[in-house]
mmCIF file of N, CA, C and O in Angstrom:
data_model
loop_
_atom_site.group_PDB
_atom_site.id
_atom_site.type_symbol
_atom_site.label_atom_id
_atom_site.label_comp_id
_atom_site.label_asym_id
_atom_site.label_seq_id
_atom_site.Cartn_x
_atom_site.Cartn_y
_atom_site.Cartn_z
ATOM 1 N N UNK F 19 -16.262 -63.519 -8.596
ATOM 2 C CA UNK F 19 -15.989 -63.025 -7.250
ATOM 3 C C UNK F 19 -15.196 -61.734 -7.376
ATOM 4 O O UNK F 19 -14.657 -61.648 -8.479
ATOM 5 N N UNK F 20 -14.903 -60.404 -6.328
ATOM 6 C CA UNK F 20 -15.108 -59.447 -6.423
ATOM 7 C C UNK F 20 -14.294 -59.479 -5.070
ATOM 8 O O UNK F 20 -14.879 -59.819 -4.041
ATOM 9 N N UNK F 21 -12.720 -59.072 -5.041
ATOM 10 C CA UNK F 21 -12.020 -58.955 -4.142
ATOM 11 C C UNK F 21 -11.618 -57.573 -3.780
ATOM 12 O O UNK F 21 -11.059 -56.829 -4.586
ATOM 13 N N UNK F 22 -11.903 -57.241 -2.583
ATOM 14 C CA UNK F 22 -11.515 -56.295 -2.075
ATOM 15 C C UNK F 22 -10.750 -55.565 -1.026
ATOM 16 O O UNK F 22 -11.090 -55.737 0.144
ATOM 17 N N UNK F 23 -9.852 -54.846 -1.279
ATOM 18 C CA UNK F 23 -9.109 -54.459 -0.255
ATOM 19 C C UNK F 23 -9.326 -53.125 0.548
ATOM 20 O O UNK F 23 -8.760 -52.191 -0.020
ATOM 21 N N UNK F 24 -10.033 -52.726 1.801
ATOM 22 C CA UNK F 24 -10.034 -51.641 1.624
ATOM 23 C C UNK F 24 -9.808 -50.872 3.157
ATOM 24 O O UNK F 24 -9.714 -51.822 3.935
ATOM 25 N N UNK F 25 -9.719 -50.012 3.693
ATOM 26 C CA UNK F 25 -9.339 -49.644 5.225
ATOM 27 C C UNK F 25 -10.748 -48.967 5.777
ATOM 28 O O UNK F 25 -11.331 -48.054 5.193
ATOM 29 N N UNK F 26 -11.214 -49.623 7.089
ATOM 30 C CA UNK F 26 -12.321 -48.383 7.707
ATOM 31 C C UNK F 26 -13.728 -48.909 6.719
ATOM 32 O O UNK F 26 -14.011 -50.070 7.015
ATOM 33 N N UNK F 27 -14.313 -48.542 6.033
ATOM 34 C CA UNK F 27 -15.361 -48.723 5.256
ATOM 35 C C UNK F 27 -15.500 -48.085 3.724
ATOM 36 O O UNK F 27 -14.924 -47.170 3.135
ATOM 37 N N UNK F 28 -16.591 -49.060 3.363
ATOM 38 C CA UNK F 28 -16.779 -48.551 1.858
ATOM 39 C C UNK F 28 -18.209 -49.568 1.426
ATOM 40 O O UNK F 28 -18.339 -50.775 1.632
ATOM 41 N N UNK F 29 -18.980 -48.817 0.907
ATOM 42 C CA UNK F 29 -19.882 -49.306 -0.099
ATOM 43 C C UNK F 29 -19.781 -49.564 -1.687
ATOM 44 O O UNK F 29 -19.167 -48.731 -2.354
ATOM 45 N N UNK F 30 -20.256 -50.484 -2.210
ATOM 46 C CA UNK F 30 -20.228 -50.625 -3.047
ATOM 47 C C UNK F 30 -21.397 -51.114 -4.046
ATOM 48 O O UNK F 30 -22.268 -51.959 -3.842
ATOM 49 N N UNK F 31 -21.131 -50.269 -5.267
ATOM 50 C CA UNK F 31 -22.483 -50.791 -6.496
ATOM 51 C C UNK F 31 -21.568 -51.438 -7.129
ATOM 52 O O UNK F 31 -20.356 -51.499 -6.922
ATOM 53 N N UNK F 32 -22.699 -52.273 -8.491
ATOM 54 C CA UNK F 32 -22.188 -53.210 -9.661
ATOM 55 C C UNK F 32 -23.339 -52.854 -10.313
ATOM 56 O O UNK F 32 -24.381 -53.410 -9.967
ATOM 57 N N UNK F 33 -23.363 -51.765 -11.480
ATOM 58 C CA UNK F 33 -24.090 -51.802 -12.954
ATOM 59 C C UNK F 33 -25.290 -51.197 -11.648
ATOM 60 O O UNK F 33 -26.389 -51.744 -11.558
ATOM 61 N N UNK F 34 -24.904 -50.054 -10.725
ATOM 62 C CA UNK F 34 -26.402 -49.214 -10.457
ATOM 63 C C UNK F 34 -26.893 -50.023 -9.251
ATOM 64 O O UNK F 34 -27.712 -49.388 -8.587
ATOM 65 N N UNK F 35 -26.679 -50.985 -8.884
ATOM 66 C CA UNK F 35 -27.283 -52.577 -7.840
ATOM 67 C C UNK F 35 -26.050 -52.218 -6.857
ATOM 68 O O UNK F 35 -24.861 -52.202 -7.174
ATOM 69 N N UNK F 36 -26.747 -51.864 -5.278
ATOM 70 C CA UNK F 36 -25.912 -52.346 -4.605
ATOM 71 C C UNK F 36 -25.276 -53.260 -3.595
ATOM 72 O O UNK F 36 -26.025 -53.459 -2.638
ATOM 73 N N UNK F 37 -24.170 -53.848 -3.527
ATOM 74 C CA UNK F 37 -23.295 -55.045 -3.334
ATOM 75 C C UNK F 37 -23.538 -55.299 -2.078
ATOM 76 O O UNK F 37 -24.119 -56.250 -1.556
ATOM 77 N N UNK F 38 -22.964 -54.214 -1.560
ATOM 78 C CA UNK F 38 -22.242 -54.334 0.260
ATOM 79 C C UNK F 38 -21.999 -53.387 1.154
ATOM 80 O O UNK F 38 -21.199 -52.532 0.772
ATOM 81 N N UNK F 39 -22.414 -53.268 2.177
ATOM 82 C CA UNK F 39 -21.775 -52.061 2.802
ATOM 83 C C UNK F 39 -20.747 -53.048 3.811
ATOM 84 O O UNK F 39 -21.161 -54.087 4.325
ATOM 85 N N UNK F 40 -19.675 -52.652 3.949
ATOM 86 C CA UNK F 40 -18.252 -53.168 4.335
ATOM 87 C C UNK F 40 -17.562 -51.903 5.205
ATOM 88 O O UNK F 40 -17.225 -50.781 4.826
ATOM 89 N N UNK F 41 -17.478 -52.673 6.794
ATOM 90 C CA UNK F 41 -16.740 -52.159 7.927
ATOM 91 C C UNK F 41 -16.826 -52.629 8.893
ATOM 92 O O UNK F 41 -17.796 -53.066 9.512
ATOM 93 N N UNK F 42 -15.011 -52.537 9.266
ATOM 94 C CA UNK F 42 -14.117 -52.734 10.516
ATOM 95 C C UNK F 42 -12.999 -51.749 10.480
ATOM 96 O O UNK F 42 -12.521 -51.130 9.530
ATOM 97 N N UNK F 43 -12.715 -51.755 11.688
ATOM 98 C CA UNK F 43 -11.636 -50.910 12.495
ATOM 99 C C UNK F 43 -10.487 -51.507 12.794
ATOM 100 O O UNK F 43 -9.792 -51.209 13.766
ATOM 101 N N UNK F 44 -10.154 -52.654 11.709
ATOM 102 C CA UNK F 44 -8.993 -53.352 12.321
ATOM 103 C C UNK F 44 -7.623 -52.776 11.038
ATOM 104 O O UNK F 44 -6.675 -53.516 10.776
ATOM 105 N N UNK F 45 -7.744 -51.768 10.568
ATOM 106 C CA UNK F 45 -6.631 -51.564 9.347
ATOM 107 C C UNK F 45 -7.442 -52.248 8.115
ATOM 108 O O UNK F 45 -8.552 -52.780 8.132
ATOM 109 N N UNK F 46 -6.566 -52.069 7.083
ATOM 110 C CA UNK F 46 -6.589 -53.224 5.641
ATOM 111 C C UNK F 46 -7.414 -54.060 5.745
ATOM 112 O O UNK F 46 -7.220 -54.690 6.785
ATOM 113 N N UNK F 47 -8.459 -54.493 5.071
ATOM 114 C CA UNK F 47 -8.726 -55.637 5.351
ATOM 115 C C UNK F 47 -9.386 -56.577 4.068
ATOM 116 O O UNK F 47 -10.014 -55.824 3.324
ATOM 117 N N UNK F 48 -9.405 -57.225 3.852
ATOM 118 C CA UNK F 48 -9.618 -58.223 2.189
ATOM 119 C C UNK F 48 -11.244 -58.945 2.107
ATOM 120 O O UNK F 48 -11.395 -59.961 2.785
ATOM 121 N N UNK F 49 -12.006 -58.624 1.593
ATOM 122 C CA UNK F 49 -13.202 -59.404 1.686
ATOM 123 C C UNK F 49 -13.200 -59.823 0.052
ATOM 124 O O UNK F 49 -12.660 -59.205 -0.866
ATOM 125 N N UNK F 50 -14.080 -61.235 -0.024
ATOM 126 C CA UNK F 50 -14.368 -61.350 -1.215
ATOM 127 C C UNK F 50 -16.358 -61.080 -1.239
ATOM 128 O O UNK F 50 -17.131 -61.092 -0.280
ATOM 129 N N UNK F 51 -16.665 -60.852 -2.784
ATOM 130 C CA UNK F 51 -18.203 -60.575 -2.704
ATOM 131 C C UNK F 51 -18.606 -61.461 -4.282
ATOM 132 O O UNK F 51 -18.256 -61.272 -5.446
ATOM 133 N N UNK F 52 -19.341 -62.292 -3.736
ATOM 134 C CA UNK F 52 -19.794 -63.052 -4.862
ATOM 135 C C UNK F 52 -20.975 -62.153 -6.084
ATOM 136 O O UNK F 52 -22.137 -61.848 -5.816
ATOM 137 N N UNK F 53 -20.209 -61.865 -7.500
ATOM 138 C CA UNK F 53 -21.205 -61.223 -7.759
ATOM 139 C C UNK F 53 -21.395 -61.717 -9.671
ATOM 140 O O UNK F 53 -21.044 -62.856 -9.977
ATOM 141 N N UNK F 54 -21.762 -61.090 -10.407
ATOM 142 C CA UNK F 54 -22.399 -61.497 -11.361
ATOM 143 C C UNK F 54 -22.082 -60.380 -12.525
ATOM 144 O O UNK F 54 -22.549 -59.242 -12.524
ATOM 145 N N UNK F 55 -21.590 -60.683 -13.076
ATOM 146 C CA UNK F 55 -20.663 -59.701 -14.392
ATOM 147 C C UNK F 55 -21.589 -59.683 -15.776
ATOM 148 O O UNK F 55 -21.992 -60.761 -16.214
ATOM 149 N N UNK F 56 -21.932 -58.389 -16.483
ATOM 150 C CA UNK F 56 -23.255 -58.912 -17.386
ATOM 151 C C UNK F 56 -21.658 -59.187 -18.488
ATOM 152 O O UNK F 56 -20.484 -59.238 -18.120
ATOM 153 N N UNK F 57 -22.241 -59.315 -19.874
ATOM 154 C CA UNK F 57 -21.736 -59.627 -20.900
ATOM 155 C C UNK F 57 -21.301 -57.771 -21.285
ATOM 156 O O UNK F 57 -21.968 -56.771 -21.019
ATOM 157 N N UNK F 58 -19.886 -57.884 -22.018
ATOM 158 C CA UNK F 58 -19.369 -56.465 -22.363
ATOM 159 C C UNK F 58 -19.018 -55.726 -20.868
ATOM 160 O O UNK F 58 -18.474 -56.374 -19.974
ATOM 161 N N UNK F 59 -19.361 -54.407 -20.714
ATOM 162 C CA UNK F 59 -18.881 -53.297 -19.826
ATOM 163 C C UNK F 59 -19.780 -53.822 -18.387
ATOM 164 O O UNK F 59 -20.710 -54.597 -18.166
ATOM 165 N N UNK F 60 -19.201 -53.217 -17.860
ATOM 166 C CA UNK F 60 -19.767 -53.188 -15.989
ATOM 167 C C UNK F 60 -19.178 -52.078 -15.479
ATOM 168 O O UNK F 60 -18.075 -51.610 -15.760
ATOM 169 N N UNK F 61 -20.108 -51.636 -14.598
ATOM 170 C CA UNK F 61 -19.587 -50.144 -13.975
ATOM 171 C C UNK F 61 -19.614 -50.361 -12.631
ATOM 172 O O UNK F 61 -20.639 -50.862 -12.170
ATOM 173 N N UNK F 62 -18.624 -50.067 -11.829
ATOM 174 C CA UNK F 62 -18.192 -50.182 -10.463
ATOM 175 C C UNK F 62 -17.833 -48.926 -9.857
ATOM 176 O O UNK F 62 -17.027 -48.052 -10.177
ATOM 177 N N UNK F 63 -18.949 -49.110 -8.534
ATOM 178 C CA UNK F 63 -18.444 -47.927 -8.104
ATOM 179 C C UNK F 63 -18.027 -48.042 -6.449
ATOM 180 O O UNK F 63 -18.496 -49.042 -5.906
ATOM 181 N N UNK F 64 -17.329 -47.278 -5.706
ATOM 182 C CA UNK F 64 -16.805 -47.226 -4.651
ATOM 183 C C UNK F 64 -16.785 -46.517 -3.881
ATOM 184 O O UNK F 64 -16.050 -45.563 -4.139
ATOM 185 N N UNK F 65 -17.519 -46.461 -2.473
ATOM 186 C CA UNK F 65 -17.364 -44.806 -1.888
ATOM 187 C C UNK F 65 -16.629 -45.207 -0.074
ATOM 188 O O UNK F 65 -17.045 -46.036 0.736
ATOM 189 N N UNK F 66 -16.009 -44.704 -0.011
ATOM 190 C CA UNK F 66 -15.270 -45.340 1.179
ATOM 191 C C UNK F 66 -14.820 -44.095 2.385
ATOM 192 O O UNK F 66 -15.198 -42.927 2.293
ATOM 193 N N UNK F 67 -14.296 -44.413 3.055
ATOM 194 C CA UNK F 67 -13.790 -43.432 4.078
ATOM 195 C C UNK F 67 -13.087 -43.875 4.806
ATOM 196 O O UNK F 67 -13.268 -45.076 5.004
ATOM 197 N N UNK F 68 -11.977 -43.226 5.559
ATOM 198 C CA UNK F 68 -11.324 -43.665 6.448
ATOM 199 C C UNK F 68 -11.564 -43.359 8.145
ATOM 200 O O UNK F 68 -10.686 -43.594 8.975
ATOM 201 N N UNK F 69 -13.001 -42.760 8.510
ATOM 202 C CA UNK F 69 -13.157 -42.614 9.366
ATOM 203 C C UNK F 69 -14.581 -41.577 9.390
ATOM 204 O O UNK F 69 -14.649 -40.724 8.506
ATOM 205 N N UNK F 70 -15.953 -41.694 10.644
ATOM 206 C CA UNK F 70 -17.006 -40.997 10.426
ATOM 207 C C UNK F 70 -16.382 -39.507 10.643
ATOM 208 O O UNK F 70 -16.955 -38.612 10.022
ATOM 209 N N UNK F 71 -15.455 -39.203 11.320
ATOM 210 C CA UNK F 71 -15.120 -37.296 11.731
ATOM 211 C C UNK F 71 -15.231 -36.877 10.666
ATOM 212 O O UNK F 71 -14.620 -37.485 9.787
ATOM 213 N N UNK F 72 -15.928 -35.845 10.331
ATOM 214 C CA UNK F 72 -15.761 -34.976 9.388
ATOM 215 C C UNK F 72 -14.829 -33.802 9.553
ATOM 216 O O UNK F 72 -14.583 -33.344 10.669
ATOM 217 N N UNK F 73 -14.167 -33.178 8.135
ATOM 218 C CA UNK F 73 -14.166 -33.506 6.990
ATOM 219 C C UNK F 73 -13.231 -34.825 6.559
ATOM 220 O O UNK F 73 -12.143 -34.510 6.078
ATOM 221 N N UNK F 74 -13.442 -35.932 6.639
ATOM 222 C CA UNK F 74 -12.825 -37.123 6.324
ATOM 223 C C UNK F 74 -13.117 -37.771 4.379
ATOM 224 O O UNK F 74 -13.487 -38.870 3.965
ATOM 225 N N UNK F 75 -12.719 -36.423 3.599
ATOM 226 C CA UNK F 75 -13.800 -37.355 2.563
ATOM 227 C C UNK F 75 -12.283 -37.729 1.908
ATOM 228 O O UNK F 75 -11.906 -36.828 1.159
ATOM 229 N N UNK F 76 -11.380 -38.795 2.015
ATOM 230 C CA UNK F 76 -10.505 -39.198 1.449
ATOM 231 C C UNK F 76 -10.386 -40.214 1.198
ATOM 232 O O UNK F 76 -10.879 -40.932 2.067
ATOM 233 N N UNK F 77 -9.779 -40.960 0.072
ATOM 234 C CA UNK F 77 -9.546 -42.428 -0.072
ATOM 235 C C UNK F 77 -8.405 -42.873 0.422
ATOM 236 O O UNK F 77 -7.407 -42.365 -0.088
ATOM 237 N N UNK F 78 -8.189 -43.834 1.436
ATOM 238 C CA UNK F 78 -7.480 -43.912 1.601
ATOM 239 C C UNK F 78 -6.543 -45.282 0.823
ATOM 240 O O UNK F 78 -5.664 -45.074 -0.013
ATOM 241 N N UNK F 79 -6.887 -46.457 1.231
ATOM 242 C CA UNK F 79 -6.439 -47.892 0.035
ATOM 243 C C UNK F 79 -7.428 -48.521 -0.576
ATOM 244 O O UNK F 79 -8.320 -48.881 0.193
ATOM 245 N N UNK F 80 -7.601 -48.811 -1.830
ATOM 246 C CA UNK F 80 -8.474 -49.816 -2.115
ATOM 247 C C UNK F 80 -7.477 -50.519 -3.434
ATOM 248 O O UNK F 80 -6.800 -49.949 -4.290
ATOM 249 N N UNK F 81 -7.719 -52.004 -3.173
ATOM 250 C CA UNK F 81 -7.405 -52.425 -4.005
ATOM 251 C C UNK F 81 -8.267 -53.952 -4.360
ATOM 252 O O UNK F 81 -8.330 -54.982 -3.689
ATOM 253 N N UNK F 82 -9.062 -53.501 -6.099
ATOM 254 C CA UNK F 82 -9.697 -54.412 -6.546
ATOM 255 C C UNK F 82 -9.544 -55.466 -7.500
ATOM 256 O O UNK F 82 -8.869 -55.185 -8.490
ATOM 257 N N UNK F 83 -10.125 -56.868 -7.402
ATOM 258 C CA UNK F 83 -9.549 -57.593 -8.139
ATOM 259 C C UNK F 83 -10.811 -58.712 -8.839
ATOM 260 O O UNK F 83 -11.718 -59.355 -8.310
ATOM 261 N N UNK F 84 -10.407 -58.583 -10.077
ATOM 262 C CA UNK F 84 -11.797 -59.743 -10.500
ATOM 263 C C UNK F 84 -11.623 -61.142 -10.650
ATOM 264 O O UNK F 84 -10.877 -61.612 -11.509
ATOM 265 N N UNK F 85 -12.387 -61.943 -9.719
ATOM 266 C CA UNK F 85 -11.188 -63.601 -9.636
ATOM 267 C C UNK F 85 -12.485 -64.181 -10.849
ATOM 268 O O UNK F 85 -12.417 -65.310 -11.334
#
């Protein structure tokens, strides 16, 4: 499982495959994502925003965790 913390929205891959697209407008918010870890390295990636106005391209919190 594949915990996430993150504000506003964010997508996410695992190894090129992607996970989730994730958003609300309520602040912070914690989701878990059931996912599948190969053997050795895994590459994670994250693209998020804190809002559609442009120029908004900033990160604002993420915090990940591998349960």
């Amino acid at each position: 499982v594949l915990r996430i913390s993150i504000d506003d929205w964010c997508r996410v891959w695992l190894n090129g495959a992607s996970v989730a697209t994730l958003r609300h407008d309520n602040g912070l918010e914690a989701v878990r994502l059931p996912v599948k870890l190969q053997r050795g390295s895994n590459e994670l990636l994250l693209k998020t925003s804190n809002s559609e106005t442009p120029p908004n391209n900033r990160l604002w919190v993420i915090n990940c965790i591998v349960e």
